[in-house]
Structures are given as C-alpha cells and as structure tokens.
PDB file of C-alpha atoms in Angstrom:
ATOM      1  CA  MET H   1       2.274 -63.869  63.445  1.00  0.00           C
ATOM      2  CA  ARG H   2      -0.459 -63.737  61.057  1.00  0.00           C
ATOM      3  CA  LEU H   3      -0.671 -61.196  58.262  1.00  0.00           C
ATOM      4  CA  ARG H   4      -4.048 -59.713  57.968  1.00  0.00           C
ATOM      5  CA  LEU H   5      -5.185 -58.822  54.463  1.00  0.00           C
ATOM      6  CA  PRO H   6      -7.285 -55.746  53.959  1.00  0.00           C
ATOM      7  CA  SER H   7     -10.858 -56.235  53.102  1.00  0.00           C
ATOM      8  CA  SER H   8     -11.877 -56.146  49.472  1.00  0.00           C
ATOM      9  CA  GLY H   9     -13.855 -52.913  50.058  1.00  0.00           C
ATOM     10  CA  LEU H  10     -10.733 -51.152  51.288  1.00  0.00           C
ATOM     11  CA  VAL H  11      -8.733 -52.405  48.296  1.00  0.00           C
ATOM     12  CA  ILE H  12     -11.405 -51.131  45.925  1.00  0.00           C
ATOM     13  CA  LEU H  13     -11.499 -47.769  47.731  1.00  0.00           C
ATOM     14  CA  LEU H  14      -7.704 -47.385  47.562  1.00  0.00           C
ATOM     15  CA  THR H  15      -7.678 -48.395  43.888  1.00  0.00           C
ATOM     16  CA  LEU H  16     -10.418 -45.882  43.058  1.00  0.00           C
ATOM     17  CA  THR H  17      -8.556 -43.173  44.965  1.00  0.00           C
ATOM     18  CA  VAL H  18      -5.352 -43.832  43.020  1.00  0.00           C
ATOM     19  CA  VAL H  19      -7.246 -43.958  39.691  1.00  0.00           C
ATOM     20  CA  LEU H  20      -9.039 -40.694  40.475  1.00  0.00           C
ATOM     21  CA  ALA H  21      -5.785 -39.002  41.476  1.00  0.00           C
ATOM     22  CA  VAL H  22      -4.088 -40.141  38.254  1.00  0.00           C
ATOM     23  CA  GLU H  23      -7.102 -39.099  36.172  1.00  0.00           C
ATOM     24  CA  PHE H  24      -7.150 -35.677  37.854  1.00  0.00           C
ATOM     25  CA  ALA H  25      -3.412 -35.207  37.203  1.00  0.00           C
ATOM     26  CA  VAL H  26      -3.836 -36.216  33.549  1.00  0.00           C
ATOM     27  CA  GLU H  27      -6.803 -33.846  33.201  1.00  0.00           C
ATOM     28  CA  VAL H  28      -4.751 -30.971  34.632  1.00  0.00           C
ATOM     29  CA  LEU H  29      -1.917 -31.716  32.207  1.00  0.00           C
ATOM     30  CA  VAL H  30      -4.336 -31.873  29.248  1.00  0.00           C
ATOM     31  CA  ARG H  31      -5.906 -28.534  30.252  1.00  0.00           C
ATOM     32  CA  GLN H  32      -2.492 -26.917  30.616  1.00  0.00           C
ATOM     33  CA  HIS H  33      -1.480 -28.223  27.196  1.00  0.00           C
ATOM     34  CA  GLU H  34      -4.708 -26.919  25.600  1.00  0.00           C
ATOM     35  CA  LEU H  35      -4.291 -23.552  27.300  1.00  0.00           C
ATOM     36  CA  ARG H  36      -0.679 -23.308  26.095  1.00  0.00           C
ATOM     37  CA  ARG H  37      -1.765 -24.221  22.547  1.00  0.00           C
ATOM     38  CA  GLU H  38      -4.547 -21.599  22.618  1.00  0.00           C
ATOM     39  CA  GLN H  39      -2.101 -18.991  23.921  1.00  0.00           C
ATOM     40  CA  GLU H  40       0.344 -19.810  21.121  1.00  0.00           C
ATOM     41  CA  GLN H  41      -2.437 -19.560  18.514  1.00  0.00           C
ATOM     42  CA  THR H  42      -3.594 -16.235  19.976  1.00  0.00           C
ATOM     43  CA  LEU H  43      -0.042 -14.878  19.961  1.00  0.00           C
ATOM     44  CA  ALA H  44       0.389 -15.964  16.336  1.00  0.00           C
ATOM     45  CA  VAL H  45      -2.809 -14.124  15.344  1.00  0.00           C
ATOM     46  CA  LEU H  46      -1.827 -11.033  17.355  1.00  0.00           C
ATOM     47  CA  ASN H  47       1.665 -11.022  15.824  1.00  0.00           C
ATOM     48  CA  GLY H  48       0.081 -11.077  12.372  1.00  0.00           C
ATOM     49  CA  VAL H  49      -2.205  -8.175  13.279  1.00  0.00           C
ATOM     50  CA  ARG H  50       0.737  -6.277  14.792  1.00  0.00           C
ATOM     51  CA  ALA H  51       2.778  -6.780  11.621  1.00  0.00           C
ATOM     52  CA  ARG H  52      -0.080  -5.491   9.423  1.00  0.00           C
ATOM     53  CA  VAL H  53      -0.636  -2.451  11.669  1.00  0.00           C
ATOM     54  CA  GLU H  54       3.108  -1.693  11.733  1.00  0.00           C
ATOM     55  CA  LYS H  55       3.211  -1.911   7.938  1.00  0.00           C
ATOM     56  CA  LEU H  56       0.375   0.609   7.653  1.00  0.00           C
ATOM     57  CA  ILE H  57       1.938   2.968  10.182  1.00  0.00           C
ATOM     58  CA  TYR H  58       5.406   2.780   8.613  1.00  0.00           C
ATOM     59  CA  ARG H  59       3.915   3.388   5.167  1.00  0.00           C
ATOM     60  CA  ASP H  60       2.285   6.587   6.446  1.00  0.00           C
ATOM     61  CA  LEU H  61       5.465   7.682   8.226  1.00  0.00           C
ATOM     62  CA  TYR H  62       7.392   7.050   5.003  1.00  0.00           C
ATOM     63  CA  VAL H  63       5.101   9.573   3.279  1.00  0.00           C
ATOM     64  CA  VAL H  64       5.904  12.185   5.931  1.00  0.00           C
ATOM     65  CA  ARG H  65       9.652  11.519   5.747  1.00  0.00           C
ATOM     66  CA  ALA H  66       9.690  11.469   1.943  1.00  0.00           C
ATOM     67  CA  LEU H  67       7.846  14.773   1.819  1.00  0.00           C
ATOM     68  CA  ALA H  68      10.304  16.374   4.262  1.00  0.00           C
ATOM     69  CA  ASN H  69      13.225  15.163   2.154  1.00  0.00           C
ATOM     70  CA  HIS H  70      11.577  16.477  -1.014  1.00  0.00           C
ATOM     71  CA  ILE H  71      11.008  19.909   0.526  1.00  0.00           C
ATOM     72  CA  ALA H  72      14.653  19.991   1.675  1.00  0.00           C
ATOM     73  CA  ALA H  73      15.715  19.209  -1.902  1.00  0.00           C
ATOM     74  CA  VAL H  74      13.240  21.710  -3.432  1.00  0.00           C
ATOM     75  CA  PRO H  75      12.957  24.466  -0.785  1.00  0.00           C
ATOM     76  CA  ASP H  76      11.224  26.883  -3.188  1.00  0.00           C
ATOM     77  CA  ILE H  77       8.304  24.481  -3.720  1.00  0.00           C
ATOM     78  CA  ASP H  78       4.909  26.058  -4.377  1.00  0.00           C
ATOM     79  CA  GLN H  79       1.396  24.743  -3.650  1.00  0.00           C
ATOM     80  CA  ALA H  80       1.101  23.117  -7.096  1.00  0.00           C
ATOM     81  CA  GLY H  81       4.433  21.318  -6.675  1.00  0.00           C
ATOM     82  CA  PHE H  82       3.486  20.317  -3.138  1.00  0.00           C
ATOM     83  CA  ASP H  83       0.132  18.932  -4.323  1.00  0.00           C
ATOM     84  CA  ALA H  84       1.705  17.014  -7.220  1.00  0.00           C
ATOM     85  CA  TYR H  85       4.343  15.409  -5.023  1.00  0.00           C
ATOM     86  CA  VAL H  86       1.900  14.461  -2.258  1.00  0.00           C
ATOM     87  CA  GLN H  87      -0.511  12.994  -4.836  1.00  0.00           C
ATOM     88  CA  ARG H  88       2.292  10.725  -6.068  1.00  0.00           C
ATOM     89  CA  LEU H  89       3.103   9.693  -2.498  1.00  0.00           C
ATOM     90  CA  LEU H  90      -0.536   8.949  -1.718  1.00  0.00           C
ATOM     91  CA  ARG H  91      -1.282   6.720  -4.724  1.00  0.00           C
ATOM     92  CA  THR H  92      -1.584   3.875  -2.251  1.00  0.00           C
ATOM     93  CA  PRO H  93      -4.367   4.583   0.273  1.00  0.00           C
ATOM     94  CA  THR H  94      -3.138   5.653   3.696  1.00  0.00           C
ATOM     95  CA  ALA H  95      -4.621   6.607   7.035  1.00  0.00           C
ATOM     96  CA  LEU H  96      -3.376  10.169   6.609  1.00  0.00           C
ATOM     97  CA  SER H  97      -6.221  12.670   6.632  1.00  0.00           C
ATOM     98  CA  HIS H  98      -3.978  15.495   5.412  1.00  0.00           C
ATOM     99  CA  VAL H  99      -0.352  16.480   4.999  1.00  0.00           C
ATOM    100  CA  ALA H 100       0.940  19.963   5.775  1.00  0.00           C
ATOM    101  CA  ALA H 101       4.222  21.834   5.477  1.00  0.00           C
ATOM    102  CA  ALA H 102       5.110  24.700   7.792  1.00  0.00           C
ATOM    103  CA  PRO H 103       8.158  26.677   6.684  1.00  0.00           C
ATOM    104  CA  ASN H 104       9.270  28.882   9.575  1.00  0.00           C
ATOM    105  CA  LEU H 105       6.670  27.020  11.680  1.00  0.00           C
ATOM    106  CA  THR H 106       3.709  28.576   9.851  1.00  0.00           C
ATOM    107  CA  ILE H 107       1.592  26.217   7.744  1.00  0.00           C
ATOM    108  CA  ARG H 108       1.897  27.325   4.130  1.00  0.00           C
ATOM    109  CA  PHE H 109       0.921  24.129   2.266  1.00  0.00           C
ATOM    110  CA  VAL H 110      -1.720  21.532   2.982  1.00  0.00           C
ATOM    111  CA  TYR H 111      -2.988  18.568   0.985  1.00  0.00           C
ATOM    112  CA  PRO H 112      -5.800  18.095   0.333  1.00  0.00           C
ATOM    113  CA  LEU H 113      -6.708  21.741   0.600  1.00  0.00           C
ATOM    114  CA  ALA H 114     -10.476  21.107   0.575  1.00  0.00           C
ATOM    115  CA  GLY H 115     -11.646  20.851   4.169  1.00  0.00           C
ATOM    116  CA  ASN H 116      -8.255  21.881   5.542  1.00  0.00           C
ATOM    117  CA  GLU H 117      -8.281  25.587   4.636  1.00  0.00           C
ATOM    118  CA  ALA H 118      -8.354  26.527   8.337  1.00  0.00           C
ATOM    119  CA  LEU H 119      -4.802  25.223   8.665  1.00  0.00           C
ATOM    120  CA  LEU H 120      -3.244  27.703   6.244  1.00  0.00           C
ATOM    121  CA  GLY H 121      -1.354  30.414   8.072  1.00  0.00           C
ATOM    122  CA  MET H 122      -1.469  28.560  11.387  1.00  0.00           C
ATOM    123  CA  ASP H 123       1.615  29.427  13.461  1.00  0.00           C
ATOM    124  CA  TYR H 124       2.772  26.523  15.628  1.00  0.00           C
ATOM    125  CA  LEU H 125       4.505  28.882  18.055  1.00  0.00           C
ATOM    126  CA  ALA H 126       1.161  30.596  18.723  1.00  0.00           C
ATOM    127  CA  MET H 127      -0.381  27.265  19.767  1.00  0.00           C
ATOM    128  CA  PRO H 128       0.645  26.373  23.323  1.00  0.00           C
ATOM    129  CA  ALA H 129      -0.785  22.856  23.015  1.00  0.00           C
ATOM    130  CA  GLN H 130       1.535  22.043  20.079  1.00  0.00           C
ATOM    131  CA  ARG H 131       4.531  24.310  20.733  1.00  0.00           C
ATOM    132  CA  ALA H 132       6.341  21.823  22.973  1.00  0.00           C
ATOM    133  CA  ALA H 133       5.958  18.971  20.465  1.00  0.00           C
ATOM    134  CA  VAL H 134       7.182  21.170  17.604  1.00  0.00           C
ATOM    135  CA  ASN H 135      10.179  22.413  19.605  1.00  0.00           C
ATOM    136  CA  ASN H 136      11.012  18.843  20.640  1.00  0.00           C
ATOM    137  CA  THR H 137      10.963  17.742  16.984  1.00  0.00           C
ATOM    138  CA  ILE H 138      13.308  20.587  16.048  1.00  0.00           C
ATOM    139  CA  LEU H 139      15.706  19.937  18.919  1.00  0.00           C
ATOM    140  CA  ARG H 140      15.895  16.199  18.289  1.00  0.00           C
ATOM    141  CA  ARG H 141      16.033  16.624  14.483  1.00  0.00           C
ATOM    142  CA  THR H 142      13.948  13.525  13.997  1.00  0.00           C
ATOM    143  CA  MET H 143      10.340  12.554  13.441  1.00  0.00           C
ATOM    144  CA  MET H 144       8.147  12.817  16.486  1.00  0.00           C
ATOM    145  CA  ILE H 145       4.576  11.600  16.858  1.00  0.00           C
ATOM    146  CA  SER H 146       2.164  13.194  19.282  1.00  0.00           C
ATOM    147  CA  GLY H 147      -1.449  12.652  20.083  1.00  0.00           C
ATOM    148  CA  PRO H 148      -4.168  12.153  20.175  1.00  0.00           C
ATOM    149  CA  ILE H 149      -4.629  15.899  19.854  1.00  0.00           C
ATOM    150  CA  ALA H 150      -7.643  18.029  18.954  1.00  0.00           C
ATOM    151  CA  LEU H 151      -7.453  18.877  15.262  1.00  0.00           C
ATOM    152  CA  ARG H 152      -8.249  22.379  14.032  1.00  0.00           C
ATOM    153  CA  GLN H 153     -10.599  20.863  11.399  1.00  0.00           C
ATOM    154  CA  GLY H 154     -12.447  18.960  14.102  1.00  0.00           C
ATOM    155  CA  GLY H 155     -12.019  15.580  15.710  1.00  0.00           C
ATOM    156  CA  SER H 156      -8.760  14.258  17.042  1.00  0.00           C
ATOM    157  CA  GLY H 157      -5.781  12.428  15.645  1.00  0.00           C
ATOM    158  CA  PHE H 158      -2.107  11.677  15.862  1.00  0.00           C
ATOM    159  CA  VAL H 159       0.364  14.084  14.288  1.00  0.00           C
ATOM    160  CA  ALA H 160       3.692  12.993  12.840  1.00  0.00           C
ATOM    161  CA  ARG H 161       6.179  15.842  12.489  1.00  0.00           C
ATOM    162  CA  GLU H 162       9.417  15.613  10.555  1.00  0.00           C
ATOM    163  CA  PRO H 163      11.811  18.557  10.579  1.00  0.00           C
ATOM    164  CA  VAL H 164      12.921  19.783   7.172  1.00  0.00           C
ATOM    165  CA  ILE H 165      16.628  20.397   7.351  1.00  0.00           C
ATOM    166  CA  LEU H 166      17.736  22.788   4.640  1.00  0.00           C
ATOM    167  CA  PRO H 167      21.363  22.948   3.532  1.00  0.00           C
ATOM    168  CA  THR H 168      23.005  26.304   4.158  1.00  0.00           C
ATOM    169  CA  GLU H 169      26.011  27.810   2.458  1.00  0.00           C
ATOM    170  CA  THR H 170      27.880  28.113   5.755  1.00  0.00           C
ATOM    171  CA  GLY H 171      27.314  26.669   9.155  1.00  0.00           C
ATOM    172  CA  PRO H 172      24.999  23.895  10.306  1.00  0.00           C
ATOM    173  CA  PRO H 173      21.809  22.994   8.440  1.00  0.00           C
ATOM    174  CA  ALA H 174      18.851  25.262   9.097  1.00  0.00           C
ATOM    175  CA  ILE H 175      15.476  23.894  10.088  1.00  0.00           C
TER     176      ILE H 175
END
C-alpha cells in the first residue's frame, strides 16, 4: 500500500485557508475588544455627565426644600422676608426660573417678582391641569416634580412642589 501525498498546490491551499480562518478569528476578537473599550469609555463619559446633571438638579431641589422648611419655621413671612431668603439660597446660579410660595394653595410670594407678576393670586385648585399634581404632593407629603407643563409666564418647564407642613397646637401638622 502506497501512501499518496497531496500535491503542493493542495497543501498551499489548505495552509492559506487555515491562516485566513485564524486571521479572521483574531480580527473578530480585536474588533470585539475595541468595541468593548469604546463602550466602557462612552459609559465613563456618560456617568460623568449624569453625575454633573444630578448635582445641578439636586442643588435646585435643595433650594425648594430649604425654602419650604424656612416657611414652616417662619409661617408669618412677608414678601421682603421671602425675597431675602430666596436671594441667599440663589447665590449660586441655578436652573430655577422662579420660586413661588402658595399658602392655602394660592400663590402669595414669587421671586423674582419682575416678569412673574401674573403668578400672584393664582389658585392651584382653580387650575385643572395642576390640581392633581398639587393634591398628590399634599397627600404624599413629599416633593413631587411634574412637567413639562405650560407656564403662566410663557414657555414650558418642570415644577418641583414641596408641601409646607406647619406645626399646629393640637392634632397633626397642617399643610
């Protein structure tokens, strides 16, 4: 029995096929590695952006919460006291276009007043589009954010509402 050796052309063809298959597999692995690296870099950038945006949002929400706490501590606040306190809170620039307080659900204070005069006297219960959000904030006794909503001064925006819980002499706190 004689063993027949393949021709040199067949050996070269098989060798090239194996080399091409290995090269293709290596190329796929390199592409997957590059894609994974790019995804990780993109996620790192997006996480940084997310952290900066969260910081800005939380800073603005802190202003709203601090103001609600101040009003609860000083329930007889007047417009001058409201303005002075909000000015102190807004020393660092924020995305807030205005801040308002609505004792008994009627806006009595707004800062800055210029350009926001139309808000004074606005009764949230007379506004069907905002009534549900206001009632939800009161029922949950926590800050609620709604929007985007059409603003009375024009344009649209998000509204953060924080209930002001006043201490009462007897019974549960009043809102």
